[in-house]
Structure formats: structure tokens, C-alpha cells
XYZ file of C-alpha atoms in Angstrom:
667
model
C 204.143 51.078 194.401
C 203.011 50.055 190.883
C 199.912 52.256 191.245
C 202.060 55.319 192.122
C 204.232 54.765 189.047
C 201.257 54.437 186.766
C 199.572 57.597 188.179
C 202.782 59.583 187.898
C 203.232 58.569 184.288
C 199.615 59.461 183.524
C 199.819 62.900 185.132
C 203.115 63.615 183.401
C 201.562 62.777 180.008
C 198.479 64.992 180.705
C 200.419 68.066 181.821
C 200.359 70.956 179.349
C 203.698 71.530 177.636
C 204.936 68.084 178.515
C 207.273 66.574 175.942
C 205.412 64.175 173.663
C 206.718 60.661 173.353
C 208.225 60.042 169.929
C 206.242 57.694 167.744
C 207.798 54.259 167.692
C 208.867 53.256 164.225
C 207.248 50.144 162.792
C 209.714 47.258 162.669
C 210.503 46.152 159.113
C 210.923 42.412 158.655
C 213.062 40.906 155.923
C 211.141 39.043 153.197
C 210.556 35.317 153.585
C 212.138 32.581 151.522
C 210.877 29.389 149.951
C 212.416 26.152 148.739
C 211.573 22.858 147.112
C 213.227 19.427 147.563
C 215.281 17.177 145.341
C 214.407 13.485 145.215
C 215.208 11.334 147.089
C 217.742 12.876 149.518
C 215.716 16.063 150.213
C 218.409 18.618 149.345
C 216.946 22.150 149.142
C 216.338 23.908 145.830
C 215.734 27.635 146.068
C 212.217 28.722 145.028
C 210.051 31.851 145.029
C 207.133 33.233 146.971
C 203.891 33.526 144.918
C 203.644 37.265 144.836
C 204.647 38.190 141.257
C 202.313 40.564 139.395
C 203.756 40.289 135.870
C 201.467 38.144 133.603
C 199.372 37.174 136.599
C 196.346 36.690 134.333
C 197.939 33.950 132.224
C 197.565 31.055 134.706
C 193.720 31.282 134.464
C 193.635 30.675 130.687
C 193.712 26.941 130.015
C 195.261 27.255 126.541
C 198.131 29.374 127.928
C 199.580 26.838 130.315
C 202.274 26.486 127.635
C 203.051 28.214 124.359
C 201.591 25.120 122.673
C 199.194 23.458 125.102
C 197.024 20.584 123.761
C 194.031 19.821 125.940
C 190.365 18.923 126.049
C 189.693 22.612 126.734
C 188.138 22.856 130.172
C 190.039 24.387 133.103
C 192.017 21.643 134.980
C 191.129 19.154 132.216
C 193.491 16.644 130.609
C 196.365 18.283 128.670
C 199.833 17.740 127.277
C 202.635 20.204 126.562
C 203.522 20.213 122.874
C 206.793 22.059 123.589
C 208.733 18.817 123.888
C 211.599 19.996 126.084
C 209.078 21.318 128.662
C 207.362 17.954 129.165
C 207.561 16.191 132.541
C 208.636 12.570 132.959
C 205.853 10.041 132.867
C 204.413 9.277 136.284
C 204.084 5.689 137.660
C 200.298 5.906 137.801
C 199.879 6.657 134.147
C 196.465 8.287 134.425
C 197.992 11.107 136.417
C 200.047 12.294 133.445
C 196.968 13.916 131.857
C 196.236 16.127 134.862
C 199.651 16.364 136.618
C 199.853 20.069 135.627
C 196.836 20.815 137.933
C 197.358 18.494 140.925
C 199.971 18.501 143.695
C 203.236 16.622 142.957
C 206.521 16.261 144.806
C 208.183 18.667 142.389
C 205.738 21.466 143.275
C 205.869 21.116 147.088
C 207.160 24.247 148.738
C 208.440 24.984 152.255
C 208.538 28.552 153.623
C 210.707 30.371 156.113
C 208.928 33.537 157.184
C 209.523 36.033 159.974
C 205.824 36.750 160.392
C 202.893 34.405 159.446
C 202.169 34.313 155.748
C 198.588 33.832 154.537
C 197.512 34.215 150.973
C 193.972 33.870 149.655
C 193.273 33.738 145.907
C 189.983 33.617 144.050
C 189.484 33.662 140.287
C 186.310 33.396 138.345
C 185.034 33.441 134.787
C 181.618 34.948 134.051
C 178.677 33.175 132.448
C 175.812 31.372 134.128
C 176.240 28.142 132.183
C 180.026 28.241 131.669
C 181.273 29.702 134.925
C 184.733 28.856 136.243
C 185.859 29.364 139.825
C 189.196 28.729 141.486
C 189.771 29.217 145.222
C 193.184 28.701 146.749
C 194.592 29.416 150.216
C 198.167 29.136 151.376
C 199.486 29.495 154.940
C 203.038 29.422 156.331
C 204.367 30.307 159.741
C 207.380 29.829 161.929
C 207.181 28.741 165.575
C 210.772 29.914 165.910
C 213.900 30.079 163.776
C 214.135 26.276 163.597
C 210.497 25.197 163.273
C 208.105 26.075 160.475
C 204.714 24.773 159.356
C 202.592 25.223 156.283
C 199.225 24.328 154.782
C 197.311 24.820 151.543
C 193.815 24.261 150.130
C 192.781 24.276 146.500
C 189.262 24.136 144.972
C 188.891 24.521 141.176
C 185.456 24.176 139.587
C 184.220 24.753 136.104
C 180.937 24.213 134.275
C 183.044 24.504 131.108
C 182.127 26.196 127.844
C 180.949 22.988 126.141
C 178.392 20.405 127.147
C 179.297 17.394 129.386
C 182.699 18.821 130.203
C 182.517 20.126 133.760
C 185.411 19.493 136.139
C 186.209 20.047 139.807
C 188.781 19.132 142.345
C 189.534 19.433 146.034
C 193.122 19.388 147.202
C 194.812 20.118 150.528
C 198.144 19.576 152.233
C 200.149 20.224 155.365
C 203.930 20.455 155.817
C 206.484 21.125 158.472
C 210.209 21.247 159.111
C 212.792 21.444 161.847
C 216.348 22.748 161.196
C 218.604 22.229 164.188
C 222.360 22.226 164.422
C 222.611 18.447 164.399
C 219.200 17.228 163.294
C 216.863 18.307 160.417
C 213.456 17.115 159.375
C 211.156 17.998 156.459
C 207.775 16.401 155.824
C 204.545 16.926 153.964
C 201.222 15.225 153.289
C 199.175 16.075 150.174
C 195.813 14.832 149.024
C 193.677 15.560 145.945
C 190.360 14.365 144.502
C 189.886 15.345 140.874
C 186.738 14.698 138.803
C 186.102 15.586 135.173
C 183.345 14.694 132.739
C 184.507 13.381 129.369
C 182.473 14.483 126.326
C 184.676 12.867 123.650
C 184.745 16.093 121.637
C 182.026 17.753 119.570
C 180.202 15.740 116.937
C 180.981 18.046 113.963
C 183.821 20.566 113.624
C 181.617 22.734 111.408
C 179.895 24.043 114.578
C 183.151 25.970 115.113
C 184.578 26.475 111.605
C 181.300 27.223 109.720
C 178.207 27.136 111.949
C 176.099 28.773 109.170
C 176.394 25.605 107.082
C 174.791 23.536 109.845
C 172.229 26.138 110.919
C 170.761 27.337 107.649
C 172.775 30.540 107.474
C 172.718 31.429 111.149
C 176.301 32.219 112.204
C 175.876 32.587 115.953
C 175.819 29.520 118.197
C 175.772 28.909 121.913
C 178.771 26.693 122.671
C 176.727 24.798 125.294
C 174.191 23.754 122.563
C 176.848 22.017 120.428
C 176.252 18.236 120.581
C 179.070 16.051 121.903
C 180.066 12.444 121.361
C 179.741 11.440 124.992
C 177.429 12.708 127.747
C 177.564 10.184 130.598
C 181.301 9.510 131.036
C 183.415 10.441 134.061
C 187.005 10.110 135.231
C 187.847 10.544 138.924
C 191.426 10.443 140.254
C 192.267 10.426 143.953
C 195.869 10.718 145.090
C 197.791 10.916 148.392
C 201.451 11.331 149.246
C 203.294 11.379 152.551
C 206.989 12.224 152.439
C 209.459 12.739 155.286
C 213.164 13.353 155.264
C 215.423 13.011 158.336
C 219.024 14.191 158.491
C 221.510 13.771 161.325
C 224.669 15.846 160.916
C 228.121 14.883 162.210
C 230.592 17.710 162.516
C 232.480 20.030 164.906
C 232.117 23.351 166.716
C 234.262 26.334 165.783
C 234.661 29.837 167.145
C 233.297 32.768 165.149
C 233.743 36.467 165.773
C 231.290 38.939 164.318
C 232.344 42.525 163.604
C 231.559 44.805 166.566
C 230.779 41.875 168.825
C 233.113 41.372 171.826
C 231.493 38.120 172.843
C 233.045 34.949 171.381
C 230.438 32.748 169.724
C 230.417 29.204 168.305
C 228.753 27.618 165.347
C 228.273 23.996 164.498
C 229.906 22.934 161.199
C 228.347 19.799 159.660
C 230.803 17.536 157.859
C 228.692 14.441 157.082
C 224.958 13.929 156.828
C 223.235 10.622 157.522
C 219.929 10.678 155.665
C 216.754 8.644 155.845
C 213.789 9.299 153.554
C 210.325 7.705 153.541
C 207.906 8.237 150.657
C 204.374 6.729 150.498
C 201.966 7.275 147.622
C 198.489 5.939 147.051
C 196.313 6.534 143.983
C 193.090 5.212 142.545
C 191.093 6.046 139.421
C 187.422 5.427 138.721
C 186.139 5.400 135.159
C 182.367 5.400 134.574
C 180.232 5.314 131.475
C 176.424 4.893 131.622
C 175.275 5.229 128.000
C 175.507 1.989 126.028
C 174.532 3.571 122.695
C 177.234 6.249 122.858
C 179.799 3.703 124.024
C 179.068 1.406 121.100
C 179.686 4.225 118.644
C 182.755 5.594 120.422
C 184.763 2.453 121.325
C 185.678 -0.356 118.958
C 185.817 -3.074 121.645
C 183.809 -3.927 124.748
C 184.997 -6.932 126.751
C 182.983 -7.282 129.966
C 179.800 -5.212 130.185
C 177.900 -3.805 127.197
C 175.387 -1.638 129.057
C 177.796 0.406 131.141
C 181.391 0.647 132.251
C 182.861 0.774 135.756
C 186.619 0.460 136.151
C 188.651 0.884 139.285
C 192.458 1.121 139.036
C 194.719 1.180 142.058
C 198.363 1.890 142.698
C 200.424 2.290 145.857
C 204.125 2.517 146.551
C 206.438 2.746 149.535
C 210.091 3.785 149.101
C 212.750 3.819 151.855
C 216.041 5.548 151.189
C 219.241 5.565 153.299
C 222.015 7.897 152.317
C 225.328 9.444 153.416
C 226.510 12.836 152.174
C 229.673 14.846 152.606
C 228.689 18.503 153.129
C 230.009 21.142 150.736
C 232.142 23.906 152.252
C 232.898 22.590 155.763
C 236.526 23.297 154.967
C 238.086 25.516 152.311
C 239.212 22.423 150.317
C 235.723 20.915 150.357
C 234.535 22.599 147.167
C 231.662 20.202 146.517
C 229.172 17.903 148.236
C 229.106 14.134 147.563
C 226.334 11.765 148.532
C 225.454 8.114 147.944
C 222.205 6.319 148.726
C 220.213 3.103 148.356
C 216.446 2.933 147.797
C 214.238 -0.064 148.359
C 210.830 0.296 146.751
C 207.714 -1.834 146.845
C 204.628 -1.050 144.812
C 201.472 -2.662 143.470
C 199.099 -2.143 140.579
C 195.557 -3.497 140.597
C 192.690 -3.561 138.096
C 189.002 -4.058 138.829
C 186.452 -4.040 136.034
C 182.742 -4.648 136.466
C 181.796 -7.968 134.824
C 185.396 -9.269 134.729
C 184.749 -12.012 137.256
C 181.663 -13.263 135.415
C 183.540 -13.779 132.130
C 186.063 -16.612 132.154
C 189.453 -16.249 130.469
C 189.500 -17.561 126.889
C 192.882 -16.677 125.422
C 192.414 -19.027 122.423
C 189.218 -17.361 121.291
C 187.572 -20.753 120.764
C 184.945 -20.350 123.458
C 181.557 -18.738 123.012
C 181.571 -14.927 123.159
C 178.663 -13.370 125.119
C 176.248 -11.326 123.095
C 177.338 -7.722 122.522
C 180.884 -8.317 123.737
C 184.249 -8.576 121.937
C 186.325 -11.802 122.023
C 189.098 -11.554 124.606
C 192.542 -10.796 123.035
C 195.318 -13.271 123.198
C 197.423 -12.954 126.329
C 194.510 -11.829 128.555
C 194.988 -12.662 132.226
C 192.068 -12.419 134.595
C 192.641 -10.324 137.734
C 195.831 -8.775 136.345
C 197.908 -7.068 139.002
C 201.378 -7.351 140.441
C 203.426 -6.504 143.529
C 206.955 -5.494 142.638
C 210.152 -5.225 144.725
C 212.980 -3.081 143.422
C 216.377 -1.894 144.617
C 218.181 1.241 143.439
C 221.578 2.696 144.249
C 222.561 6.238 143.386
C 224.760 9.195 144.034
C 224.933 12.915 143.779
C 227.903 15.288 143.238
C 227.090 18.982 143.583
C 228.689 22.389 143.907
C 226.023 24.925 144.789
C 228.257 27.785 145.989
C 230.733 29.876 144.106
C 230.634 32.844 141.718
C 232.375 31.217 138.756
C 231.005 27.708 138.329
C 228.259 25.605 139.863
C 227.232 22.075 138.940
C 225.252 19.018 139.949
C 225.343 15.424 138.691
C 222.983 12.599 139.675
C 223.198 8.925 138.849
C 220.779 6.086 139.699
C 221.140 2.382 138.825
C 218.579 -0.412 139.155
C 219.845 -3.602 140.843
C 216.846 -5.858 141.087
C 213.319 -6.515 139.839
C 212.116 -5.162 136.516
C 214.478 -2.197 136.884
C 217.550 -4.426 136.803
C 219.902 -2.697 134.392
C 218.107 0.639 134.460
C 220.354 3.697 134.255
C 219.374 7.277 134.937
C 222.176 9.884 134.791
C 221.626 13.654 134.633
C 223.724 16.744 135.115
C 223.641 20.531 135.215
C 226.459 23.076 135.021
C 226.374 26.836 135.133
C 228.978 29.598 134.863
C 228.669 33.336 135.291
C 230.940 36.123 134.126
C 230.847 39.880 134.023
C 230.010 41.685 130.797
C 230.011 45.426 131.421
C 227.826 46.101 134.475
C 225.835 42.867 134.170
C 226.473 39.180 134.799
C 225.993 36.811 131.913
C 224.855 33.230 132.713
C 225.720 30.190 130.588
C 224.335 26.819 131.589
C 224.008 23.309 130.215
C 221.738 20.370 131.054
C 221.813 16.798 129.910
C 220.775 13.236 130.720
C 221.127 9.621 129.631
C 218.403 7.142 130.524
C 217.992 3.429 129.849
C 214.769 2.612 131.680
C 211.980 0.093 131.824
C 208.683 1.319 130.269
C 205.877 2.228 132.621
C 204.108 -0.852 134.005
C 200.751 0.300 132.723
C 202.175 0.452 129.181
C 203.076 -3.219 129.581
C 199.930 -4.545 131.255
C 196.358 -3.238 131.349
C 192.820 -4.562 131.659
C 189.725 -2.431 131.049
C 186.270 -2.766 129.561
C 187.374 -1.292 126.248
C 191.105 -1.947 126.199
C 193.272 -4.916 127.114
C 196.977 -5.396 126.434
C 199.859 -7.477 127.771
C 203.194 -6.404 126.283
C 206.866 -7.197 126.735
C 208.564 -3.988 125.616
C 212.326 -3.426 125.847
C 213.967 -0.598 127.715
C 213.671 2.994 126.402
C 217.012 4.738 125.805
C 217.201 8.518 125.588
C 219.992 11.072 125.498
C 219.552 14.851 125.791
C 222.028 17.789 125.599
C 220.788 21.300 126.081
C 222.435 24.731 126.540
C 221.180 28.086 127.712
C 222.536 31.654 127.495
C 221.083 34.627 129.410
C 222.302 38.208 128.720
C 220.752 40.612 131.288
C 221.541 43.936 129.610
C 219.659 42.978 126.443
C 217.110 40.792 128.323
C 217.816 37.927 125.938
C 217.627 34.218 126.729
C 218.658 31.577 124.179
C 218.013 27.841 124.529
C 219.177 25.099 122.161
C 218.852 21.367 122.652
C 218.811 17.971 120.961
C 217.458 14.600 122.119
C 217.676 11.101 120.708
C 215.053 8.504 121.814
C 215.302 4.827 120.962
C 212.575 2.243 121.580
C 210.046 4.963 122.235
C 206.675 3.595 123.522
C 203.650 5.538 122.370
C 199.884 5.016 121.832
C 199.013 4.137 118.275
C 195.881 4.956 116.238
C 193.917 2.145 117.976
C 194.752 3.589 121.447
C 197.121 0.690 122.147
C 200.729 1.088 123.321
C 203.331 0.302 120.695
C 207.123 0.367 120.693
C 209.104 1.938 117.894
C 212.377 0.053 117.475
C 214.239 2.846 115.736
C 215.465 6.233 116.918
C 213.707 9.540 116.900
C 215.662 12.837 117.059
C 214.187 16.051 118.387
C 215.866 19.421 117.889
C 214.667 22.540 119.643
C 215.829 26.143 119.678
C 214.106 29.092 121.372
C 214.713 32.746 122.032
C 213.071 34.794 124.747
C 213.542 38.506 124.028
C 212.199 41.359 126.151
C 212.120 44.928 124.853
C 211.509 47.983 126.999
C 211.314 51.701 126.357
C 210.138 53.604 129.432
C 206.787 52.090 130.496
C 206.310 50.328 127.107
C 207.239 46.666 127.012
C 207.171 43.962 124.366
C 208.029 40.384 125.377
C 208.457 37.735 122.703
C 209.208 34.035 122.993
C 209.750 31.962 119.797
C 210.345 28.212 119.821
C 211.389 26.131 116.836
C 211.328 22.347 117.144
C 211.375 19.398 114.775
C 210.898 15.638 115.119
C 212.549 13.190 112.752
C 209.447 10.911 113.014
C 206.165 12.749 113.463
C 204.210 9.467 113.508
C 205.870 8.617 116.816
C 206.446 12.133 118.315
C 204.356 14.786 116.528
C 205.210 18.429 117.289
C 204.272 21.872 115.949
C 207.391 23.272 114.300
C 206.979 26.844 115.474
C 205.361 28.343 118.590
C 205.168 32.059 119.306
C 204.030 33.933 122.418
C 203.951 37.751 122.160
C 202.957 40.122 124.919
C 202.813 43.925 124.517
C 201.959 45.996 127.593
C 202.470 49.119 129.641
C 204.060 48.600 133.049
C 204.137 51.508 135.466
C 203.527 52.759 139.007
C 200.678 55.162 139.812
C 200.011 57.144 143.007
C 203.306 55.733 144.404
C 201.641 52.511 145.595
C 199.715 51.083 142.615
C 201.639 48.898 140.173
C 199.890 48.402 136.833
C 200.372 46.115 133.853
C 197.882 46.622 131.011
C 198.236 45.070 127.583
C 197.350 42.414 125.027
C 199.027 39.048 124.482
C 198.890 36.543 121.604
C 199.688 32.836 121.338
C 200.251 31.016 118.056
C 201.691 27.725 116.797
C 201.955 26.374 113.275
C 199.660 23.749 111.824
C 200.555 20.125 112.492
C 199.041 16.630 112.601
C 198.200 16.591 116.298
C 197.502 13.945 118.894
C 194.110 12.558 119.906
C 192.783 11.934 123.411
C 191.333 8.638 124.699
C 188.993 9.118 127.721
C 188.947 5.424 128.699
C 192.708 5.412 129.457
C 193.330 9.149 129.834
C 196.100 8.963 127.231
C 197.159 10.972 124.208
C 197.550 8.889 121.046
C 198.721 9.146 117.468
C 196.300 9.577 114.586
C 196.094 7.897 111.195
C 195.808 9.622 107.879
C 198.577 12.230 108.076
C 198.291 15.811 107.031
C 198.127 19.011 109.124
C 194.804 19.964 110.750
C 195.557 21.537 114.162
C 197.043 24.892 115.051
C 197.529 27.951 112.819
C 195.143 30.075 114.871
C 195.790 33.029 117.137
C 194.613 33.241 120.750
C 194.570 36.812 122.001
C 193.640 38.291 125.390
C 193.213 41.858 126.593
C 194.094 42.233 130.290
C 194.748 44.570 133.209
C 196.878 43.347 136.115
C 197.477 45.563 139.124
C 198.914 45.357 142.607
C 198.155 47.673 145.552
C 200.252 46.967 148.603
C 199.547 43.275 149.257
C 196.566 42.909 146.941
C 196.949 41.566 143.408
C 194.110 41.470 140.883
C 193.456 41.054 137.172
C 190.651 41.816 134.731
C 190.749 40.048 131.413
C 188.709 39.445 128.268
C 190.070 36.151 126.990
C 190.016 34.988 123.347
C 188.979 38.475 122.375
C 189.727 37.735 118.694
C 187.319 34.750 118.396
C 186.141 34.535 114.751
C 188.876 37.014 113.702
C 192.129 35.204 112.892
C 190.674 32.449 115.077
C 188.186 30.208 113.304
C 189.485 26.649 113.616
C 190.523 26.999 117.234
C 190.886 23.300 118.065
C 193.412 22.298 120.732
C 192.863 18.570 120.023
C 190.792 16.945 117.259
C 187.113 17.827 117.972
C 188.120 19.704 121.167
C 187.898 23.487 120.680
C 189.398 25.926 123.199
C 187.174 28.250 125.239
C 185.265 30.962 123.336
C 185.633 34.600 124.531
C 184.922 35.216 128.190
C 185.345 37.934 130.810
C 187.564 36.724 133.680
C 188.634 38.271 137.001
C 191.033 37.349 139.764
C 191.933 38.583 143.241
C 194.835 37.560 145.528
C 195.243 38.985 149.012
C 198.370 38.565 151.154
C 197.248 38.878 154.808
C 200.820 39.052 156.126
C 201.026 41.822 158.730
């Protein structure tokens, strides 16, 4: 019977004059969505898919990770944001602060809900046989059904760097998954990274950049790779892992719903209360190596355990369990907000291993005999320093995430035991929107109050070149910040003030020190976009000031300006072509210490960093699901850009041709 039907259909199709079957229209799927998680309860925060073309080139320029980015120069190398209000909180494993911008963190983790599998492959490279930079990244997301989704990513940056002994590379990967049922939800991820960078300590003489003719007998050209550096056999390797899972069981009721045009009565489950359990495990270790005794003797003031070489191994792990209960926003008309409470029990441990530490006995009095070539041990030294800590937190969250007039969120966390006893961390956000003409104006405010214990590694540390054992008091900080966004004029204003008391910072000897007074930081910025047809000019200006630049140094003014043409060609090709410039005023900047991967203050005073322009010429374009950029970075080298040092003795990259390609393989 089936054969007859098939033959009949075939003959009918072949007959002359037979009516042709209409071409089936391709089904159009709605775009996917993405979200991040809040810590620790795992509430969703709306995020974006990585498909934006505008300023796509910028992420591949190390010095443009911020409008005032201070770094050692190489791609994925240590760096710190000198726009104070953009800085992240210090991380428990202090070494990670220097590279947290480049490695996976909880705050960056994304989950995707897509109707068809989403695969994105990105490859960027900078030309030059001896200074080549490559960055390969792949992202995958797919849904098994409406309730189950999975994801994965892989990241491989590598650079030979523009200056000697400064190469860096990393391998990172992660997997994630979620289940969103009527009564039960689960979200989980595992991330791993392995990051290695050589430390060159900066160049030996700044004249190689500012006036090479003076060092080369009148010759002005110089190969950046031939500039001598202070270190050549020093490495830092960081390895980190995190496994996080969030489970939610929802208590609620079923109610009838009727959709327009649907005669069938349907039901939906309305959650009233969530019972939440969260598990978070992190494990980090850092390896610091130095194999040149002569360089080490000149670079570091003290050497405590081995004079010929240095091998340090620092470890940190933590496990946090959180149990919470949350009333769901909107389950009834009167339930205008969500309210949750939780308790977190955390256990963690720090450990220090230094080659030669076991062979040298503790001598806190300094009366014993000091081995040849080594420094007397400082007072307070404890052999085999390390500690396991147990801590208990309680907290709560009040949030209103729906509504057209006002939205807000307030979080509070209190330490009940261990070294966090008495810790307070309170933060809040509020936003309102109102119509002005045909557009909606947004006004928002953010603030926090913190009274927290300093990072453990600021209190206790043992290394071959640095040892300290401190008893610092809690750090108190208060911030208030407001924002105004006007769509019709494309204007965003941001003003904020912060007061910090008992700030802990690294002094001129690379040792942590606590300032007992208060430091006030004021910041104001404007982001203004101008557009006339296809011509665009985007400008962002930030003014900031610190009441004590010896404790918190900042450039007073930072400017990013971007002029470009943005248009569509041949109906399918989107193009952005232009030139951008970055500038910040001269200030007495911070120094970088490779042995502890920290940024420290400098003695002497004055203003010797900044006051140079970094300019790039670029072409970004997108054709269907392919994005690409062509760029000549630091095109103005030597012209309004002579003393281009990001940190003392650390110049930014010289001019280079760079390219990038990103393909979305979604069907």
C-alpha cells in the first residue's frame, strides 16, 4: 500500500502542468537569552549574548580594558583598573586580583536559553614573528528541551609579547547546566584555568622609550624585543578551579489560566516559597619561580631561604554551604517584592610552601647565626604558616525586579563566628523610570556599607623575599553613587563618593600597611554619544580625586573618544570604521611586585605616568553571523605618545596590526 502511495505521488509530481508544491517557509526562531547568577542564592541577573559589533576591536588591546588601565603591558598580564569605581572587590586568593580580568570568575559565568544550538568560535591575532599574540575562544550552548540546557566554553590566549621575557599563556575551560521545572530548579557549573606569565620586572632604562637616540648614539629606531629587562628567568603560574551548584525547591499552588483564542483550560504552577541550597567549592594554587641569583639580588632587598633560586607554592581552598528560604515576588498582587534569608557555613585553608624553609630554623629574636647570603628572619616569623578557618554568615535579600516605576534590591550579610565575627556587608540598588517625550529616562542609585576583616594574605604571608605577620583592624567603607540616563540625547551621567577608613595597601617596601585615617574618593563621569546620519562621535570623560594619593593614587582625568562611521552596505553588511583615542592625566602611579603579584605605592612623589595618547585605527564589520575586525593599534606611537608607560618601567605595546574573526555557527 505504501509503495502505491509513493508511486502515485511521484507520477503526479512528474506530470506536465501539474501544480507545483509551494516552497515551505523557513521557520524563524526567537533569539536566545542569557543570565548570570547572584551570590549566594543563585537568583538570575539578565545578561547578553556575545554578538555585539560596536567597538568589537577594543577587547584585544590590553591598554583599553579600561579608560585608565595600569598593567605590565602584555595581553592577559597583571593589571589594575585606575578608574576607582570600576574596581572589583579583592579576591580571597590575593594573587588572583592581578589577573582576575582575564580568568573565569563567578561574576562572569553565563547560562543560555536557546531554541537552536548556539556555537561561537572566535580567533584573534596580532602580527609579528617575535611579538605575535593569539586568542582562541569557543562557546557552546544548547537546550535538550524547554527545561534542560547545557553549555561549555574553551579559552586559549597566548602572547610572545612586545618586550623580552614577558610572554604569557593560559588554558581555561568550563561546563554548565541547568534544569527549570515547575517545582524544582538546578543550576551548576565547573570552571578551570591555568595561567602562566613571565615576569621581566620592567625595562632597565626608560630612555629606550623616551629617547632611544641618547642610548644608541643618535639612532632613534629600536626593536622593542632588544630592550634589556630587569628579570629574565622569573615566572608566575596560577591554577584555579570552581564548582558551584544551586538547588531550589518551590512550594506553591496551581491556578487556571486562559489564553486568548484558546478554548482549552490550562493550569500553571505558581511558586510562593523557595527552599534553596547552594554549594560552592574553590581550589587555587600559585607557583612562583626565579632561577637567576644575580638578577634576584639586584631586584629584591631581602632573601630569606634560598639565595640561588626561588620556588614558592601557595595554596588555597574553600567550601561554602548555604541554606536559604525566599518568598517569591508576584505570586499574588499584594506580593510586590521578594524576600529571602540564608545562612552560610564556610571552611577554607591557606598554605605556604617555600623551598629551603624547612632547612632554616625559626629565629624570631635575630640572635642566631644567619646563613651566608640570606637575610635575618623578621620578628614574628612562624615556620610552616598556614591556617584552617571556620566561619558562619547570615544574610538576607529584599528585591523588587518587576514593575515599570520602581525597582530595587537590598542585600545584607553579617559575620557570626571566626575572624569575620562582627563583619557587616550591606549594599543596595534602586532604579526608577519615567517618560520624557517619546523616550524613557532612567535614574538609579547604588550604595554600600562594609565593615570587613582584611584579606588573610594581607595579614599573614611567608615567601623567599617577603614575610609579614600583621594584626590589622577591620576596613570600613561607605559608598553612594547615582546615575542618570537620557535616551533621546544619548547621555549618561554618573556621580559618586566613597569614604574608606583603615585602608590596607602595599607600601614602598612591598609590605602591607594599614592607614588609620580616612580617605575620600569623589568621581564624576559623563558618557555622551553624538550621531548625525552615519557619522558618530562617542566620548566618555571621568573626573576623580583622592584625598590621600599616598594611600589611593588615581589619575584625575580620563578620556576615551571614538569617532567612526556606522552604516549598512549591500543590505547585509554592517560596518563600523573609525579611530579611537584614550588619554589620562599625569599622576604618581603604582608599582608592580612580581614576587607577590601586587600593586604597591611608590616613594618620592611627583607625577610621572600618563599624559600620553593611545590611538587606534580600526574597521569592524558583520556579515550575517560573522564578525571581524582589522586594526592598527597605537598608530600614533612617537607622535603625542613618547612616554607611554602604563606602570613604572612597563611600556604599553608599540604599534601593531591586529585582526579578529568570530563566527556564530547557529543554524
